[in-house]
mmCIF file of C-alpha atoms in Angstrom:
data_model
loop_
_atom_site.group_PDB
_atom_site.id
_atom_site.type_symbol
_atom_site.label_atom_id
_atom_site.label_comp_id
_atom_site.label_asym_id
_atom_site.label_seq_id
_atom_site.Cartn_x
_atom_site.Cartn_y
_atom_site.Cartn_z
ATOM 1 C CA MET S 1413 11.153 -35.025 -8.779
ATOM 2 C CA SER S 1414 14.914 -34.595 -8.623
ATOM 3 C CA GLU S 1415 16.704 -31.850 -6.754
ATOM 4 C CA GLU S 1416 17.596 -30.107 -10.074
ATOM 5 C CA GLU S 1417 14.089 -30.290 -11.291
ATOM 6 C CA ARG S 1418 12.755 -28.821 -7.981
ATOM 7 C CA ILE S 1419 15.135 -25.978 -8.156
ATOM 8 C CA CYS S 1420 14.344 -25.273 -11.891
ATOM 9 C CA GLU S 1421 10.622 -25.212 -11.009
ATOM 10 C CA ILE S 1422 11.264 -22.726 -8.227
ATOM 11 C CA LEU S 1423 13.316 -20.438 -10.348
ATOM 12 C CA ASN S 1424 10.819 -20.439 -13.305
ATOM 13 C CA THR S 1425 7.903 -19.756 -10.926
ATOM 14 C CA ILE S 1426 9.687 -16.872 -9.287
ATOM 15 C CA GLN S 1427 10.586 -15.468 -12.702
ATOM 16 C CA ASN S 1428 6.924 -15.695 -13.856
ATOM 17 C CA ILE S 1429 5.712 -13.883 -10.711
ATOM 18 C CA LYS S 1430 8.180 -11.114 -11.146
ATOM 19 C CA GLU S 1431 7.455 -10.640 -14.835
ATOM 20 C CA SER S 1432 3.723 -10.572 -14.234
ATOM 21 C CA GLU S 1433 2.020 -7.215 -13.889
ATOM 22 C CA LEU S 1434 -0.159 -8.567 -11.124
ATOM 23 C CA PRO S 1435 0.525 -8.009 -7.463
ATOM 24 C CA VAL S 1436 2.047 -10.999 -5.717
ATOM 25 C CA THR S 1437 -1.130 -11.683 -3.659
ATOM 26 C CA THR S 1438 -3.265 -11.464 -6.791
ATOM 27 C CA TYR S 1439 -0.959 -13.724 -8.790
ATOM 28 C CA PHE S 1440 -1.151 -16.491 -6.088
ATOM 29 C CA LYS S 1441 -4.959 -16.190 -6.079
ATOM 30 C CA GLN S 1442 -5.330 -16.582 -9.869
ATOM 31 C CA ASN S 1443 -2.534 -19.117 -10.546
ATOM 32 C CA SER S 1444 -1.527 -22.501 -9.400
ATOM 33 C CA VAL S 1445 1.807 -22.067 -7.640
ATOM 34 C CA PRO S 1446 3.926 -25.083 -6.301
ATOM 35 C CA PHE S 1447 4.727 -23.221 -3.106
ATOM 36 C CA THR S 1448 3.040 -20.666 -0.731
ATOM 37 C CA ARG S 1449 3.395 -16.968 -0.762
ATOM 38 C CA LYS S 1450 5.624 -17.113 2.417
ATOM 39 C CA GLN S 1451 7.824 -19.527 0.652
ATOM 40 C CA TYR S 1452 8.100 -17.170 -2.374
ATOM 41 C CA TYR S 1453 9.413 -14.299 -0.199
ATOM 42 C CA ARG S 1454 11.800 -16.789 1.495
ATOM 43 C CA TYR S 1455 13.096 -17.993 -1.826
ATOM 44 C CA CYS S 1456 13.710 -14.444 -2.926
ATOM 45 C CA ARG S 1457 15.706 -13.726 0.197
ATOM 46 C CA ILE S 1458 17.756 -16.896 -0.244
ATOM 47 C CA LEU S 1459 18.523 -16.056 -3.919
ATOM 48 C CA LYS S 1460 19.497 -12.548 -2.957
ATOM 49 C CA LYS S 1461 21.802 -13.751 -0.184
ATOM 50 C CA SER S 1462 23.345 -16.971 -1.591
ATOM 51 C CA GLY S 1463 22.091 -17.302 -5.187
ATOM 52 C CA GLU S 1464 20.869 -20.621 -6.697
ATOM 53 C CA ASP S 1465 23.330 -22.555 -4.424
ATOM 54 C CA GLY S 1466 21.151 -21.578 -1.506
ATOM 55 C CA LEU S 1467 18.227 -23.572 -2.865
ATOM 56 C CA HIS S 1468 20.140 -26.854 -2.901
ATOM 57 C CA ASP S 1469 19.821 -29.415 -0.016
ATOM 58 C CA LYS S 1470 22.788 -29.317 2.299
ATOM 59 C CA ARG S 1471 23.786 -31.436 5.155
ATOM 60 C CA LYS S 1472 26.231 -30.807 8.038
ATOM 61 C CA ASP S 1473 28.943 -33.254 8.791
ATOM 62 C CA GLY S 1474 28.124 -36.057 11.191
ATOM 63 C CA ASN S 1475 24.787 -37.568 12.075
ATOM 64 C CA TYR S 1476 22.983 -34.267 12.536
ATOM 65 C CA THR S 1477 20.468 -33.750 9.821
ATOM 66 C CA LYS S 1478 19.903 -30.133 8.748
ATOM 67 C CA LEU S 1479 16.489 -28.751 7.628
ATOM 68 C CA THR S 1480 16.880 -28.709 3.901
ATOM 69 C CA GLU S 1481 14.914 -26.455 1.734
ATOM 70 C CA ARG S 1482 12.928 -29.314 0.458
ATOM 71 C CA ILE S 1483 12.038 -30.441 4.029
ATOM 72 C CA LYS S 1484 11.250 -26.764 4.921
ATOM 73 C CA ASP S 1485 8.805 -26.541 1.976
ATOM 74 C CA TYR S 1486 7.167 -29.770 3.140
ATOM 75 C CA ILE S 1487 6.847 -28.445 6.747
ATOM 76 C CA ILE S 1488 5.305 -25.217 5.654
ATOM 77 C CA SER S 1489 2.852 -26.895 3.360
ATOM 78 C CA THR S 1490 1.879 -29.606 6.016
ATOM 79 C CA VAL S 1491 1.587 -27.236 8.906
ATOM 80 C CA THR S 1492 -0.352 -24.521 6.868
ATOM 81 C CA GLU S 1493 -2.963 -27.193 6.164
ATOM 82 C CA ASN S 1494 -3.123 -28.444 9.769
ATOM 83 C CA ARG S 1495 -2.035 -25.937 12.422
ATOM 84 C CA SER S 1496 -2.923 -28.322 15.171
ATOM 85 C CA ILE S 1497 -0.342 -31.065 14.123
ATOM 86 C CA SER S 1498 2.041 -31.743 16.970
ATOM 87 C CA THR S 1499 5.785 -31.766 16.568
ATOM 88 C CA PRO S 1500 6.118 -35.591 17.065
ATOM 89 C CA GLN S 1501 3.470 -36.118 14.425
ATOM 90 C CA LEU S 1502 5.255 -33.761 12.065
ATOM 91 C CA GLN S 1503 8.587 -35.515 12.826
ATOM 92 C CA GLY S 1504 6.960 -38.850 11.835
ATOM 93 C CA LYS S 1505 5.659 -37.527 8.545
ATOM 94 C CA ILE S 1506 9.106 -36.231 7.683
ATOM 95 C CA LEU S 1507 10.647 -39.532 8.578
ATOM 96 C CA ASN S 1508 8.190 -41.460 6.322
ATOM 97 C CA LYS S 1509 8.626 -39.128 3.362
ATOM 98 C CA PHE S 1510 12.292 -38.283 3.346
ATOM 99 C CA ASP S 1511 13.708 -41.101 5.582
ATOM 100 C CA VAL S 1512 15.428 -38.606 7.820
ATOM 101 C CA LYS S 1513 14.749 -37.698 11.455
ATOM 102 C CA ILE S 1514 14.750 -34.116 12.427
ATOM 103 C CA SER S 1515 14.973 -33.235 16.126
ATOM 104 C CA GLU S 1516 11.849 -31.868 17.785
ATOM 105 C CA SER S 1517 13.731 -28.668 18.967
ATOM 106 C CA SER S 1518 14.773 -27.956 15.362
ATOM 107 C CA LEU S 1519 11.208 -28.418 14.086
ATOM 108 C CA ASN S 1520 9.870 -26.159 16.901
ATOM 109 C CA THR S 1521 12.426 -23.470 16.133
ATOM 110 C CA PHE S 1522 11.682 -23.491 12.386
ATOM 111 C CA ARG S 1523 7.938 -23.361 13.040
ATOM 112 C CA ALA S 1524 8.362 -20.354 15.280
ATOM 113 C CA SER S 1525 10.568 -18.631 12.619
ATOM 114 C CA VAL S 1526 7.861 -18.932 10.017
ATOM 115 C CA SER S 1527 5.000 -18.112 12.353
ATOM 116 C CA LEU S 1528 3.473 -21.565 12.163
ATOM 117 C CA THR S 1529 3.506 -22.645 15.756
ATOM 118 C CA ARG S 1530 1.031 -25.228 16.840
ATOM 119 C CA ILE S 1531 -2.583 -24.123 17.500
ATOM 120 C CA PRO S 1532 -4.287 -26.858 19.569
ATOM 121 C CA LEU S 1533 -7.799 -27.869 18.669
ATOM 122 C CA HIS S 1534 -10.450 -26.430 20.880
ATOM 123 C CA LYS S 1535 -12.281 -29.337 22.495
ATOM 124 C CA GLU S 1536 -15.666 -29.033 24.046
ATOM 125 C CA PRO S 1537 -15.807 -30.445 27.563
ATOM 126 C CA LYS S 1538 -17.837 -33.670 27.916
ATOM 127 C CA TYR S 1539 -19.712 -32.283 30.872
ATOM 128 C CA LYS S 1540 -20.604 -28.735 31.389
ATOM 129 C CA LEU S 1541 -20.867 -27.485 34.919
ATOM 130 C CA ARG S 1542 -23.903 -25.308 35.572
ATOM 131 C CA LYS S 1543 -24.997 -23.443 38.655
ATOM 132 C CA SER S 1544 -27.840 -25.125 40.539
ATOM 133 C CA GLY S 1545 -30.199 -23.576 43.067
ATOM 134 C CA GLY S 1546 -30.886 -25.042 46.437
ATOM 135 C CA GLY S 1547 -34.491 -25.760 45.343
ATOM 136 C CA GLU S 1548 -33.320 -28.223 42.679
ATOM 137 C CA ILE S 1549 -31.195 -30.063 45.275
ATOM 138 C CA LEU S 1550 -34.139 -30.375 47.674
ATOM 139 C CA THR S 1551 -36.400 -31.571 44.894
ATOM 140 C CA CYS S 1552 -33.996 -34.269 43.922
ATOM 141 C CA LEU S 1553 -33.641 -35.346 47.572
ATOM 142 C CA ALA S 1554 -37.433 -35.455 47.878
ATOM 143 C CA PHE S 1555 -37.850 -37.671 44.925
ATOM 144 C CA PHE S 1556 -34.900 -39.910 46.067
ATOM 145 C CA THR S 1557 -36.155 -40.350 49.602
ATOM 146 C CA GLY S 1558 -39.794 -40.881 48.567
ATOM 147 C CA ILE S 1559 -40.998 -38.143 50.862
ATOM 148 C CA ILE S 1560 -43.331 -36.610 48.229
ATOM 149 C CA GLU S 1561 -45.133 -39.930 47.983
ATOM 150 C CA ILE S 1562 -45.497 -40.008 51.752
ATOM 151 C CA TYR S 1563 -46.910 -36.524 51.909
ATOM 152 C CA THR S 1564 -49.340 -37.301 49.109
ATOM 153 C CA ARG S 1565 -50.578 -40.490 50.862
ATOM 154 C CA THR S 1566 -50.911 -38.754 54.207
ATOM 155 C CA ILE S 1567 -53.065 -35.896 52.683
ATOM 156 C CA ILE S 1568 -55.332 -38.401 50.851
ATOM 157 C CA GLU S 1569 -55.806 -40.457 54.095
ATOM 158 C CA ARG S 1570 -56.661 -37.288 56.151
ATOM 159 C CA VAL S 1571 -59.148 -36.088 53.532
ATOM 160 C CA ASN S 1572 -60.800 -39.570 53.573
ATOM 161 C CA GLU S 1573 -61.004 -39.452 57.425
ATOM 162 C CA ILE S 1574 -62.705 -35.982 57.397
ATOM 163 C CA ARG S 1575 -65.223 -37.191 54.727
ATOM 164 C CA GLN S 1576 -66.165 -40.103 56.988
ATOM 165 C CA SER S 1577 -66.496 -38.065 60.159
ATOM 166 C CA PRO S 1578 -69.915 -37.198 61.689
ATOM 167 C CA LEU S 1579 -69.194 -33.432 61.311
ATOM 168 C CA PHE S 1580 -68.831 -33.806 57.607
ATOM 169 C CA GLU S 1581 -72.150 -35.678 57.397
ATOM 170 C CA GLN S 1582 -73.866 -32.987 59.339
ATOM 171 C CA ASN S 1583 -72.520 -30.207 57.117
ATOM 172 C CA LYS S 1584 -73.011 -32.077 53.882
ATOM 173 C CA ASN S 1585 -76.593 -30.463 53.301
ATOM 174 C CA ILE S 1586 -75.399 -26.910 53.897
ATOM 175 C CA GLY S 1587 -75.423 -25.142 50.556
ATOM 176 C CA GLU S 1588 -72.746 -23.035 49.095
ATOM 177 C CA ASP S 1589 -71.989 -19.845 50.978
ATOM 178 C CA TYR S 1590 -71.909 -16.493 49.195
ATOM 179 C CA PRO S 1591 -70.070 -13.955 51.490
ATOM 180 C CA ASP S 1592 -70.476 -11.074 49.042
ATOM 181 C CA VAL S 1593 -74.158 -11.567 48.951
ATOM 182 C CA ARG S 1594 -74.509 -11.812 52.724
ATOM 183 C CA SER S 1595 -72.565 -8.651 53.178
ATOM 184 C CA ARG S 1596 -75.385 -6.735 51.402
ATOM 185 C CA GLY S 1597 -78.112 -8.299 53.594
ATOM 186 C CA LYS S 1598 -79.158 -10.762 50.949
ATOM 187 C CA PHE S 1599 -79.376 -14.530 51.037
ATOM 188 C CA THR S 1600 -79.353 -17.072 48.223
ATOM 189 C CA THR S 1601 -82.412 -19.183 47.225
ATOM 190 C CA GLU S 1602 -80.594 -22.317 48.378
ATOM 191 C CA TYR S 1603 -79.823 -20.734 51.800
ATOM 192 C CA ASN S 1604 -83.454 -19.615 52.340
ATOM 193 C CA GLN S 1605 -84.798 -23.078 51.511
ATOM 194 C CA LEU S 1606 -82.721 -24.831 54.191
ATOM 195 C CA LYS S 1607 -84.901 -26.381 56.911
ATOM 196 C CA SER S 1608 -82.947 -25.022 59.740
ATOM 197 C CA VAL S 1609 -83.228 -21.487 58.386
ATOM 198 C CA ARG S 1610 -86.989 -21.701 57.740
ATOM 199 C CA GLU S 1611 -87.579 -23.048 61.310
ATOM 200 C CA ASN S 1612 -85.467 -20.381 63.043
ATOM 201 C CA ARG S 1613 -86.110 -17.427 60.812
ATOM 202 C CA PHE S 1614 -88.771 -15.973 63.061
ATOM 203 C CA GLY S 1615 -87.769 -17.647 66.176
ATOM 204 C CA SER S 1616 -86.787 -14.488 68.086
ATOM 205 C CA LEU S 1617 -89.954 -12.700 67.080
ATOM 206 C CA VAL S 1618 -92.135 -15.557 68.198
ATOM 207 C CA SER S 1619 -90.328 -15.631 71.639
ATOM 208 C CA ARG S 1620 -90.953 -11.937 72.175
ATOM 209 C CA VAL S 1621 -94.613 -12.136 71.314
ATOM 210 C CA ALA S 1622 -94.971 -15.074 73.677
ATOM 211 C CA VAL S 1623 -93.360 -13.171 76.466
ATOM 212 C CA ASN S 1624 -95.573 -10.089 75.987
ATOM 213 C CA LEU S 1625 -98.674 -12.187 76.116
#
């Protein structure tokens, strides 16, 4: 598209918007417009201030490249689609498309003037730090040093020693105790059938009778 065609398209579009009975916002929503609503208001200000001549690309003398209206349109369109684009990236895109290099300071100034400054992407941290209790640290150390395995082996060995002791063999035949029953002066059937209980049940009574005789 030539420069004259671009300006003609802008003027025709602005005229259509103004002749429409729709509000500007509604018009942009319902119609395909070659520029944004922000650009529309900016074009209106340029036309009011400088006329059609203000829409032409202009360059200053020397090697300094001015931001032309065409480049401004491209910047607004590009940055609106990607607010996270950096100034060097935008500078490279302009160079590839228009074969001109705009200084980063000029790009930053223009982006700020149209409220399109860069918004960095929010990146999730690779590792999230979480609070940890002392118990978790001790547990990790216990597994790492093997102390849990040592405790387990020691307990098992001690239980086996007790089971093999003479005292354990002596008490093996003693039935299950029922403290709640004994507290009411009663004994279980298993307890009453024990040999030691049957032999000693009346021991004190027999001794007293023998003494009296």
